[in-house]
């Protein structure tokens, strides 16, 4: 029996080493800055075209006007447009908040930001700034925004828990995150509302209002911070069972 102990000990050490290696391999495809957060237990859509639809078609459906009215966007507000793309919302938000308001257009696509910068200069939008974000961090200044827009892009965020956890600090007191998306599986460029609610709740937000808007082919949801942000390791992952296929 005594002779077997070194052999059994060696096997145990080998198994622990294999388990550790497996855990490292599972994290290798994630940014180091994301690894303290849980991985999303769902598919993530591949980034689509930065131009979601033609601006004329979206205006014909009244999308921007309806959303800005619903989100209570007023002159003088400071708004962030996350995943701004070609700037459909950026330019309309800039007009709505007026000269005393500010809009920050953010995206991870440098090419889209360069094109948007040209548009901002061409249209002389002096109340708009541009910022490049990260895949797990919107890189927004703290305590700065009355509203943060995430329009048809949340399902493409590869590290949603890290991203919206870091988003919290950018809201002013009473500020809100506005999400526009489609009620479909995340691999099909949408996210079921219940899964969206679960992920935001897990990171310390409460749902303020939700509305289905079939005339624009999407739903609207807005969230506020609640309490203190949870520790990253304490965040509970929303499971696959919350999804629609």
PDB file of C-alpha atoms in Angstrom:
ATOM      1  CA  UNK A   1       0.000   0.000   0.000  1.00  0.00           C
ATOM      2  CA  UNK A   2       2.852   2.354   0.947  1.00  0.00           C
ATOM      3  CA  UNK A   3       4.562   1.706  -2.391  1.00  0.00           C
ATOM      4  CA  UNK A   4       1.462   2.820  -4.239  1.00  0.00           C
ATOM      5  CA  UNK A   5       1.347   6.260  -2.597  1.00  0.00           C
ATOM      6  CA  UNK A   6       4.013   7.935  -4.803  1.00  0.00           C
ATOM      7  CA  UNK A   7       2.289   6.516  -7.889  1.00  0.00           C
ATOM      8  CA  UNK A   8      -1.147   7.788  -6.811  1.00  0.00           C
ATOM      9  CA  UNK A   9       0.334  11.147  -5.847  1.00  0.00           C
ATOM     10  CA  UNK A  10       1.934  11.473  -9.277  1.00  0.00           C
ATOM     11  CA  UNK A  11      -1.416  10.743 -10.963  1.00  0.00           C
ATOM     12  CA  UNK A  12      -3.177  13.335  -8.817  1.00  0.00           C
ATOM     13  CA  UNK A  13      -0.561  15.962  -9.631  1.00  0.00           C
ATOM     14  CA  UNK A  14      -0.850  15.157 -13.346  1.00  0.00           C
ATOM     15  CA  UNK A  15      -4.633  15.473 -13.267  1.00  0.00           C
ATOM     16  CA  UNK A  16      -4.434  18.813 -11.479  1.00  0.00           C
ATOM     17  CA  UNK A  17      -1.901  20.040 -14.027  1.00  0.00           C
ATOM     18  CA  UNK A  18      -4.120  18.944 -16.909  1.00  0.00           C
ATOM     19  CA  UNK A  19      -7.113  20.694 -15.346  1.00  0.00           C
ATOM     20  CA  UNK A  20      -5.098  23.882 -14.887  1.00  0.00           C
ATOM     21  CA  UNK A  21      -3.908  23.739 -18.499  1.00  0.00           C
ATOM     22  CA  UNK A  22      -7.480  23.275 -19.693  1.00  0.00           C
ATOM     23  CA  UNK A  23      -8.633  26.302 -17.691  1.00  0.00           C
ATOM     24  CA  UNK A  24      -5.848  28.415 -19.190  1.00  0.00           C
ATOM     25  CA  UNK A  25      -6.699  27.252 -22.710  1.00  0.00           C
ATOM     26  CA  UNK A  26     -10.354  28.154 -22.171  1.00  0.00           C
ATOM     27  CA  UNK A  27      -9.308  31.715 -21.316  1.00  0.00           C
ATOM     28  CA  UNK A  28      -6.743  32.142 -24.108  1.00  0.00           C
ATOM     29  CA  UNK A  29      -9.324  33.464 -26.586  1.00  0.00           C
ATOM     30  CA  UNK A  30     -10.431  36.227 -24.195  1.00  0.00           C
ATOM     31  CA  UNK A  31      -8.798  39.583 -23.453  1.00  0.00           C
ATOM     32  CA  UNK A  32      -6.907  39.500 -20.188  1.00  0.00           C
ATOM     33  CA  UNK A  33      -9.061  42.396 -18.989  1.00  0.00           C
ATOM     34  CA  UNK A  34     -12.181  40.201 -19.338  1.00  0.00           C
ATOM     35  CA  UNK A  35     -11.055  37.084 -17.529  1.00  0.00           C
ATOM     36  CA  UNK A  36     -12.329  38.076 -14.087  1.00  0.00           C
ATOM     37  CA  UNK A  37     -15.847  38.263 -15.578  1.00  0.00           C
ATOM     38  CA  UNK A  38     -17.972  35.271 -16.600  1.00  0.00           C
ATOM     39  CA  UNK A  39     -18.103  34.288 -20.232  1.00  0.00           C
ATOM     40  CA  UNK A  40     -21.482  34.779 -21.925  1.00  0.00           C
ATOM     41  CA  UNK A  41     -23.372  31.484 -22.088  1.00  0.00           C
ATOM     42  CA  UNK A  42     -24.800  32.215 -25.519  1.00  0.00           C
ATOM     43  CA  UNK A  43     -23.788  32.822 -29.088  1.00  0.00           C
ATOM     44  CA  UNK A  44     -22.414  36.211 -30.096  1.00  0.00           C
ATOM     45  CA  UNK A  45     -23.347  37.574 -33.509  1.00  0.00           C
ATOM     46  CA  UNK A  46     -20.588  38.355 -35.950  1.00  0.00           C
ATOM     47  CA  UNK A  47     -20.261  42.099 -36.601  1.00  0.00           C
ATOM     48  CA  UNK A  48     -22.552  43.126 -39.431  1.00  0.00           C
ATOM     49  CA  UNK A  49     -22.425  46.002 -41.849  1.00  0.00           C
ATOM     50  CA  UNK A  50     -21.944  49.299 -40.025  1.00  0.00           C
ATOM     51  CA  UNK A  51     -24.916  50.620 -42.005  1.00  0.00           C
ATOM     52  CA  UNK A  52     -27.851  48.747 -40.487  1.00  0.00           C
ATOM     53  CA  UNK A  53     -30.333  49.972 -43.112  1.00  0.00           C
ATOM     54  CA  UNK A  54     -30.702  52.967 -45.374  1.00  0.00           C
ATOM     55  CA  UNK A  55     -31.249  56.172 -43.461  1.00  0.00           C
ATOM     56  CA  UNK A  56     -34.177  57.066 -45.700  1.00  0.00           C
ATOM     57  CA  UNK A  57     -35.923  53.776 -44.858  1.00  0.00           C
ATOM     58  CA  UNK A  58     -35.326  54.241 -41.159  1.00  0.00           C
ATOM     59  CA  UNK A  59     -36.614  57.809 -41.265  1.00  0.00           C
ATOM     60  CA  UNK A  60     -39.670  56.714 -43.215  1.00  0.00           C
ATOM     61  CA  UNK A  61     -40.497  54.358 -40.336  1.00  0.00           C
ATOM     62  CA  UNK A  62     -39.864  57.212 -37.903  1.00  0.00           C
ATOM     63  CA  UNK A  63     -37.340  55.108 -35.997  1.00  0.00           C
ATOM     64  CA  UNK A  64     -35.050  57.803 -34.592  1.00  0.00           C
ATOM     65  CA  UNK A  65     -37.838  60.233 -33.726  1.00  0.00           C
ATOM     66  CA  UNK A  66     -39.862  57.531 -31.957  1.00  0.00           C
ATOM     67  CA  UNK A  67     -36.876  56.285 -30.003  1.00  0.00           C
ATOM     68  CA  UNK A  68     -35.657  59.743 -28.967  1.00  0.00           C
ATOM     69  CA  UNK A  69     -39.175  60.692 -27.865  1.00  0.00           C
ATOM     70  CA  UNK A  70     -39.528  57.444 -25.923  1.00  0.00           C
ATOM     71  CA  UNK A  71     -36.110  57.930 -24.296  1.00  0.00           C
ATOM     72  CA  UNK A  72     -37.051  61.537 -23.408  1.00  0.00           C
ATOM     73  CA  UNK A  73     -34.048  63.091 -25.138  1.00  0.00           C
ATOM     74  CA  UNK A  74     -34.093  66.824 -24.477  1.00  0.00           C
ATOM     75  CA  UNK A  75     -31.970  69.873 -25.360  1.00  0.00           C
ATOM     76  CA  UNK A  76     -28.882  70.164 -23.193  1.00  0.00           C
ATOM     77  CA  UNK A  77     -28.495  66.426 -22.503  1.00  0.00           C
ATOM     78  CA  UNK A  78     -25.239  64.511 -22.847  1.00  0.00           C
ATOM     79  CA  UNK A  79     -25.671  61.269 -24.799  1.00  0.00           C
ATOM     80  CA  UNK A  80     -23.319  58.467 -25.848  1.00  0.00           C
ATOM     81  CA  UNK A  81     -24.024  56.550 -29.068  1.00  0.00           C
ATOM     82  CA  UNK A  82     -22.303  53.169 -28.640  1.00  0.00           C
ATOM     83  CA  UNK A  83     -21.648  51.324 -31.885  1.00  0.00           C
ATOM     84  CA  UNK A  84     -22.305  54.545 -33.769  1.00  0.00           C
ATOM     85  CA  UNK A  85     -21.299  53.117 -37.154  1.00  0.00           C
ATOM     86  CA  UNK A  86     -22.075  55.522 -39.966  1.00  0.00           C
ATOM     87  CA  UNK A  87     -23.749  57.920 -37.542  1.00  0.00           C
ATOM     88  CA  UNK A  88     -27.466  57.523 -38.161  1.00  0.00           C
ATOM     89  CA  UNK A  89     -28.278  58.213 -34.508  1.00  0.00           C
ATOM     90  CA  UNK A  90     -25.286  60.427 -33.850  1.00  0.00           C
ATOM     91  CA  UNK A  91     -26.384  63.204 -36.201  1.00  0.00           C
ATOM     92  CA  UNK A  92     -30.027  63.043 -35.104  1.00  0.00           C
ATOM     93  CA  UNK A  93     -29.105  63.062 -31.439  1.00  0.00           C
ATOM     94  CA  UNK A  94     -26.824  66.037 -32.071  1.00  0.00           C
ATOM     95  CA  UNK A  95     -29.745  67.972 -33.523  1.00  0.00           C
ATOM     96  CA  UNK A  96     -32.066  66.971 -30.675  1.00  0.00           C
ATOM     97  CA  UNK A  97     -29.725  67.878 -27.771  1.00  0.00           C
ATOM     98  CA  UNK A  98     -28.785  71.177 -29.434  1.00  0.00           C
ATOM     99  CA  UNK A  99     -25.829  73.482 -28.982  1.00  0.00           C
ATOM    100  CA  UNK A 100     -25.841  73.126 -25.192  1.00  0.00           C
ATOM    101  CA  UNK A 101     -25.916  69.335 -25.350  1.00  0.00           C
ATOM    102  CA  UNK A 102     -23.166  66.880 -26.252  1.00  0.00           C
ATOM    103  CA  UNK A 103     -23.006  63.582 -28.151  1.00  0.00           C
ATOM    104  CA  UNK A 104     -20.125  61.110 -27.939  1.00  0.00           C
ATOM    105  CA  UNK A 105     -20.027  58.686 -30.879  1.00  0.00           C
ATOM    106  CA  UNK A 106     -18.193  55.480 -29.980  1.00  0.00           C
ATOM    107  CA  UNK A 107     -17.325  52.395 -32.037  1.00  0.00           C
ATOM    108  CA  UNK A 108     -14.625  49.707 -32.196  1.00  0.00           C
ATOM    109  CA  UNK A 109     -14.458  49.999 -36.004  1.00  0.00           C
ATOM    110  CA  UNK A 110     -11.778  52.557 -36.785  1.00  0.00           C
ATOM    111  CA  UNK A 111     -12.826  52.824 -40.439  1.00  0.00           C
ATOM    112  CA  UNK A 112     -16.420  53.615 -39.490  1.00  0.00           C
ATOM    113  CA  UNK A 113     -15.230  56.263 -37.034  1.00  0.00           C
ATOM    114  CA  UNK A 114     -13.048  57.870 -39.697  1.00  0.00           C
ATOM    115  CA  UNK A 115     -16.002  58.071 -42.078  1.00  0.00           C
ATOM    116  CA  UNK A 116     -18.201  59.413 -39.306  1.00  0.00           C
ATOM    117  CA  UNK A 117     -15.582  62.033 -38.494  1.00  0.00           C
ATOM    118  CA  UNK A 118     -15.718  63.231 -42.096  1.00  0.00           C
ATOM    119  CA  UNK A 119     -19.494  63.422 -41.891  1.00  0.00           C
ATOM    120  CA  UNK A 120     -19.402  65.380 -38.641  1.00  0.00           C
ATOM    121  CA  UNK A 121     -16.973  67.870 -40.161  1.00  0.00           C
ATOM    122  CA  UNK A 122     -19.029  68.136 -43.348  1.00  0.00           C
ATOM    123  CA  UNK A 123     -22.258  68.766 -41.443  1.00  0.00           C
ATOM    124  CA  UNK A 124     -20.496  71.034 -38.929  1.00  0.00           C
ATOM    125  CA  UNK A 125     -21.715  69.213 -35.856  1.00  0.00           C
ATOM    126  CA  UNK A 126     -19.755  71.078 -33.216  1.00  0.00           C
ATOM    127  CA  UNK A 127     -21.454  69.261 -30.333  1.00  0.00           C
ATOM    128  CA  UNK A 128     -20.196  65.782 -31.360  1.00  0.00           C
ATOM    129  CA  UNK A 129     -16.988  64.033 -30.314  1.00  0.00           C
ATOM    130  CA  UNK A 130     -15.650  60.632 -31.427  1.00  0.00           C
ATOM    131  CA  UNK A 131     -14.013  57.910 -29.356  1.00  0.00           C
ATOM    132  CA  UNK A 132     -12.746  54.422 -30.147  1.00  0.00           C
ATOM    133  CA  UNK A 133     -13.951  51.781 -27.691  1.00  0.00           C
ATOM    134  CA  UNK A 134     -12.779  48.312 -26.727  1.00  0.00           C
ATOM    135  CA  UNK A 135     -14.550  44.984 -27.068  1.00  0.00           C
ATOM    136  CA  UNK A 136     -14.931  44.668 -23.291  1.00  0.00           C
ATOM    137  CA  UNK A 137     -14.828  48.328 -22.273  1.00  0.00           C
ATOM    138  CA  UNK A 138     -16.729  51.279 -23.793  1.00  0.00           C
ATOM    139  CA  UNK A 139     -14.010  53.593 -22.401  1.00  0.00           C
ATOM    140  CA  UNK A 140     -16.434  56.330 -21.463  1.00  0.00           C
ATOM    141  CA  UNK A 141     -15.669  59.089 -18.956  1.00  0.00           C
ATOM    142  CA  UNK A 142     -17.302  58.563 -15.537  1.00  0.00           C
ATOM    143  CA  UNK A 143     -20.483  60.330 -14.406  1.00  0.00           C
ATOM    144  CA  UNK A 144     -20.943  61.926 -17.819  1.00  0.00           C
ATOM    145  CA  UNK A 145     -24.107  60.757 -19.595  1.00  0.00           C
ATOM    146  CA  UNK A 146     -27.839  61.249 -19.223  1.00  0.00           C
ATOM    147  CA  UNK A 147     -28.459  58.535 -21.813  1.00  0.00           C
ATOM    148  CA  UNK A 148     -26.314  55.834 -23.407  1.00  0.00           C
ATOM    149  CA  UNK A 149     -27.688  54.388 -26.651  1.00  0.00           C
ATOM    150  CA  UNK A 150     -26.917  50.815 -27.772  1.00  0.00           C
ATOM    151  CA  UNK A 151     -28.834  50.349 -31.003  1.00  0.00           C
ATOM    152  CA  UNK A 152     -28.721  46.991 -32.835  1.00  0.00           C
ATOM    153  CA  UNK A 153     -25.283  46.213 -31.452  1.00  0.00           C
ATOM    154  CA  UNK A 154     -25.522  44.592 -28.004  1.00  0.00           C
ATOM    155  CA  UNK A 155     -25.781  41.085 -29.512  1.00  0.00           C
ATOM    156  CA  UNK A 156     -22.338  41.652 -31.104  1.00  0.00           C
ATOM    157  CA  UNK A 157     -20.577  42.463 -27.811  1.00  0.00           C
ATOM    158  CA  UNK A 158     -18.236  39.519 -27.203  1.00  0.00           C
ATOM    159  CA  UNK A 159     -17.801  40.247 -23.473  1.00  0.00           C
ATOM    160  CA  UNK A 160     -21.208  41.582 -22.424  1.00  0.00           C
ATOM    161  CA  UNK A 161     -20.746  41.257 -18.650  1.00  0.00           C
ATOM    162  CA  UNK A 162     -17.445  43.146 -18.624  1.00  0.00           C
ATOM    163  CA  UNK A 163     -18.778  45.706 -21.098  1.00  0.00           C
ATOM    164  CA  UNK A 164     -21.970  46.721 -19.326  1.00  0.00           C
ATOM    165  CA  UNK A 165     -20.309  46.459 -15.892  1.00  0.00           C
ATOM    166  CA  UNK A 166     -17.827  49.123 -17.020  1.00  0.00           C
ATOM    167  CA  UNK A 167     -20.618  51.083 -18.667  1.00  0.00           C
ATOM    168  CA  UNK A 168     -22.344  51.704 -15.315  1.00  0.00           C
ATOM    169  CA  UNK A 169     -19.839  54.265 -14.103  1.00  0.00           C
ATOM    170  CA  UNK A 170     -20.366  56.465 -17.178  1.00  0.00           C
ATOM    171  CA  UNK A 171     -23.987  57.215 -16.229  1.00  0.00           C
ATOM    172  CA  UNK A 172     -24.907  60.341 -14.334  1.00  0.00           C
ATOM    173  CA  UNK A 173     -27.242  59.952 -11.361  1.00  0.00           C
ATOM    174  CA  UNK A 174     -30.592  58.982 -12.891  1.00  0.00           C
ATOM    175  CA  UNK A 175     -28.977  58.277 -16.266  1.00  0.00           C
ATOM    176  CA  UNK A 176     -30.291  55.445 -18.438  1.00  0.00           C
ATOM    177  CA  UNK A 177     -29.012  52.894 -20.932  1.00  0.00           C
ATOM    178  CA  UNK A 178     -31.255  52.614 -24.001  1.00  0.00           C
ATOM    179  CA  UNK A 179     -31.138  49.292 -25.858  1.00  0.00           C
ATOM    180  CA  UNK A 180     -32.745  48.669 -29.233  1.00  0.00           C
ATOM    181  CA  UNK A 181     -32.682  45.111 -30.564  1.00  0.00           C
ATOM    182  CA  UNK A 182     -34.693  42.342 -32.167  1.00  0.00           C
ATOM    183  CA  UNK A 183     -36.433  39.454 -30.429  1.00  0.00           C
ATOM    184  CA  UNK A 184     -34.488  36.623 -32.002  1.00  0.00           C
ATOM    185  CA  UNK A 185     -31.570  34.331 -31.164  1.00  0.00           C
ATOM    186  CA  UNK A 186     -28.245  36.074 -30.583  1.00  0.00           C
ATOM    187  CA  UNK A 187     -26.615  34.170 -33.445  1.00  0.00           C
ATOM    188  CA  UNK A 188     -29.219  35.806 -35.727  1.00  0.00           C
ATOM    189  CA  UNK A 189     -28.445  39.413 -34.807  1.00  0.00           C
ATOM    190  CA  UNK A 190     -30.890  39.862 -31.970  1.00  0.00           C
ATOM    191  CA  UNK A 191     -31.404  38.932 -28.344  1.00  0.00           C
ATOM    192  CA  UNK A 192     -34.577  37.685 -26.633  1.00  0.00           C
ATOM    193  CA  UNK A 193     -35.842  40.284 -24.137  1.00  0.00           C
ATOM    194  CA  UNK A 194     -35.736  37.892 -21.160  1.00  0.00           C
ATOM    195  CA  UNK A 195     -32.068  37.170 -21.811  1.00  0.00           C
ATOM    196  CA  UNK A 196     -31.314  40.881 -22.162  1.00  0.00           C
ATOM    197  CA  UNK A 197     -33.096  41.598 -18.863  1.00  0.00           C
ATOM    198  CA  UNK A 198     -31.192  38.780 -17.149  1.00  0.00           C
ATOM    199  CA  UNK A 199     -27.757  39.982 -18.270  1.00  0.00           C
ATOM    200  CA  UNK A 200     -28.390  43.591 -17.253  1.00  0.00           C
ATOM    201  CA  UNK A 201     -29.845  42.503 -13.918  1.00  0.00           C
ATOM    202  CA  UNK A 202     -26.784  40.328 -13.243  1.00  0.00           C
ATOM    203  CA  UNK A 203     -24.504  43.359 -13.533  1.00  0.00           C
ATOM    204  CA  UNK A 204     -26.587  45.699 -11.387  1.00  0.00           C
ATOM    205  CA  UNK A 205     -29.233  47.375 -13.542  1.00  0.00           C
ATOM    206  CA  UNK A 206     -32.997  47.480 -13.240  1.00  0.00           C
ATOM    207  CA  UNK A 207     -35.410  47.581 -16.153  1.00  0.00           C
ATOM    208  CA  UNK A 208     -37.266  50.901 -16.243  1.00  0.00           C
ATOM    209  CA  UNK A 209     -39.426  50.409 -19.324  1.00  0.00           C
ATOM    210  CA  UNK A 210     -39.842  48.013 -22.242  1.00  0.00           C
ATOM    211  CA  UNK A 211     -41.812  48.426 -25.454  1.00  0.00           C
ATOM    212  CA  UNK A 212     -42.311  46.254 -28.525  1.00  0.00           C
ATOM    213  CA  UNK A 213     -42.179  48.463 -31.641  1.00  0.00           C
ATOM    214  CA  UNK A 214     -43.125  46.278 -34.628  1.00  0.00           C
ATOM    215  CA  UNK A 215     -43.384  49.318 -36.901  1.00  0.00           C
ATOM    216  CA  UNK A 216     -39.587  49.662 -36.687  1.00  0.00           C
ATOM    217  CA  UNK A 217     -38.919  45.919 -36.454  1.00  0.00           C
ATOM    218  CA  UNK A 218     -37.419  46.058 -32.965  1.00  0.00           C
ATOM    219  CA  UNK A 219     -38.045  46.507 -29.274  1.00  0.00           C
ATOM    220  CA  UNK A 220     -36.934  49.324 -26.975  1.00  0.00           C
ATOM    221  CA  UNK A 221     -35.639  48.785 -23.430  1.00  0.00           C
ATOM    222  CA  UNK A 222     -34.190  51.195 -20.919  1.00  0.00           C
ATOM    223  CA  UNK A 223     -32.250  50.470 -17.762  1.00  0.00           C
ATOM    224  CA  UNK A 224     -30.940  52.345 -14.722  1.00  0.00           C
ATOM    225  CA  UNK A 225     -28.263  51.399 -12.229  1.00  0.00           C
ATOM    226  CA  UNK A 226     -29.443  49.758  -9.028  1.00  0.00           C
ATOM    227  CA  UNK A 227     -27.327  49.608  -5.901  1.00  0.00           C
ATOM    228  CA  UNK A 228     -23.615  48.943  -6.049  1.00  0.00           C
ATOM    229  CA  UNK A 229     -21.943  47.104  -8.925  1.00  0.00           C
ATOM    230  CA  UNK A 230     -21.363  43.435  -8.068  1.00  0.00           C
ATOM    231  CA  UNK A 231     -17.823  42.102  -7.881  1.00  0.00           C
ATOM    232  CA  UNK A 232     -16.944  40.555 -11.266  1.00  0.00           C
ATOM    233  CA  UNK A 233     -16.493  37.109  -9.712  1.00  0.00           C
ATOM    234  CA  UNK A 234     -19.955  37.338  -8.107  1.00  0.00           C
ATOM    235  CA  UNK A 235     -21.790  37.890 -11.418  1.00  0.00           C
ATOM    236  CA  UNK A 236     -24.055  34.968 -12.249  1.00  0.00           C
ATOM    237  CA  UNK A 237     -24.136  33.930 -15.881  1.00  0.00           C
ATOM    238  CA  UNK A 238     -27.519  33.867 -17.619  1.00  0.00           C
ATOM    239  CA  UNK A 239     -27.990  30.403 -19.029  1.00  0.00           C
ATOM    240  CA  UNK A 240     -28.832  29.139 -22.488  1.00  0.00           C
ATOM    241  CA  UNK A 241     -32.306  28.184 -21.288  1.00  0.00           C
ATOM    242  CA  UNK A 242     -33.252  31.870 -21.265  1.00  0.00           C
ATOM    243  CA  UNK A 243     -32.779  32.076 -25.028  1.00  0.00           C
ATOM    244  CA  UNK A 244     -35.151  31.722 -27.918  1.00  0.00           C
ATOM    245  CA  UNK A 245     -34.015  29.582 -30.859  1.00  0.00           C
TER     246      UNK A 245
END
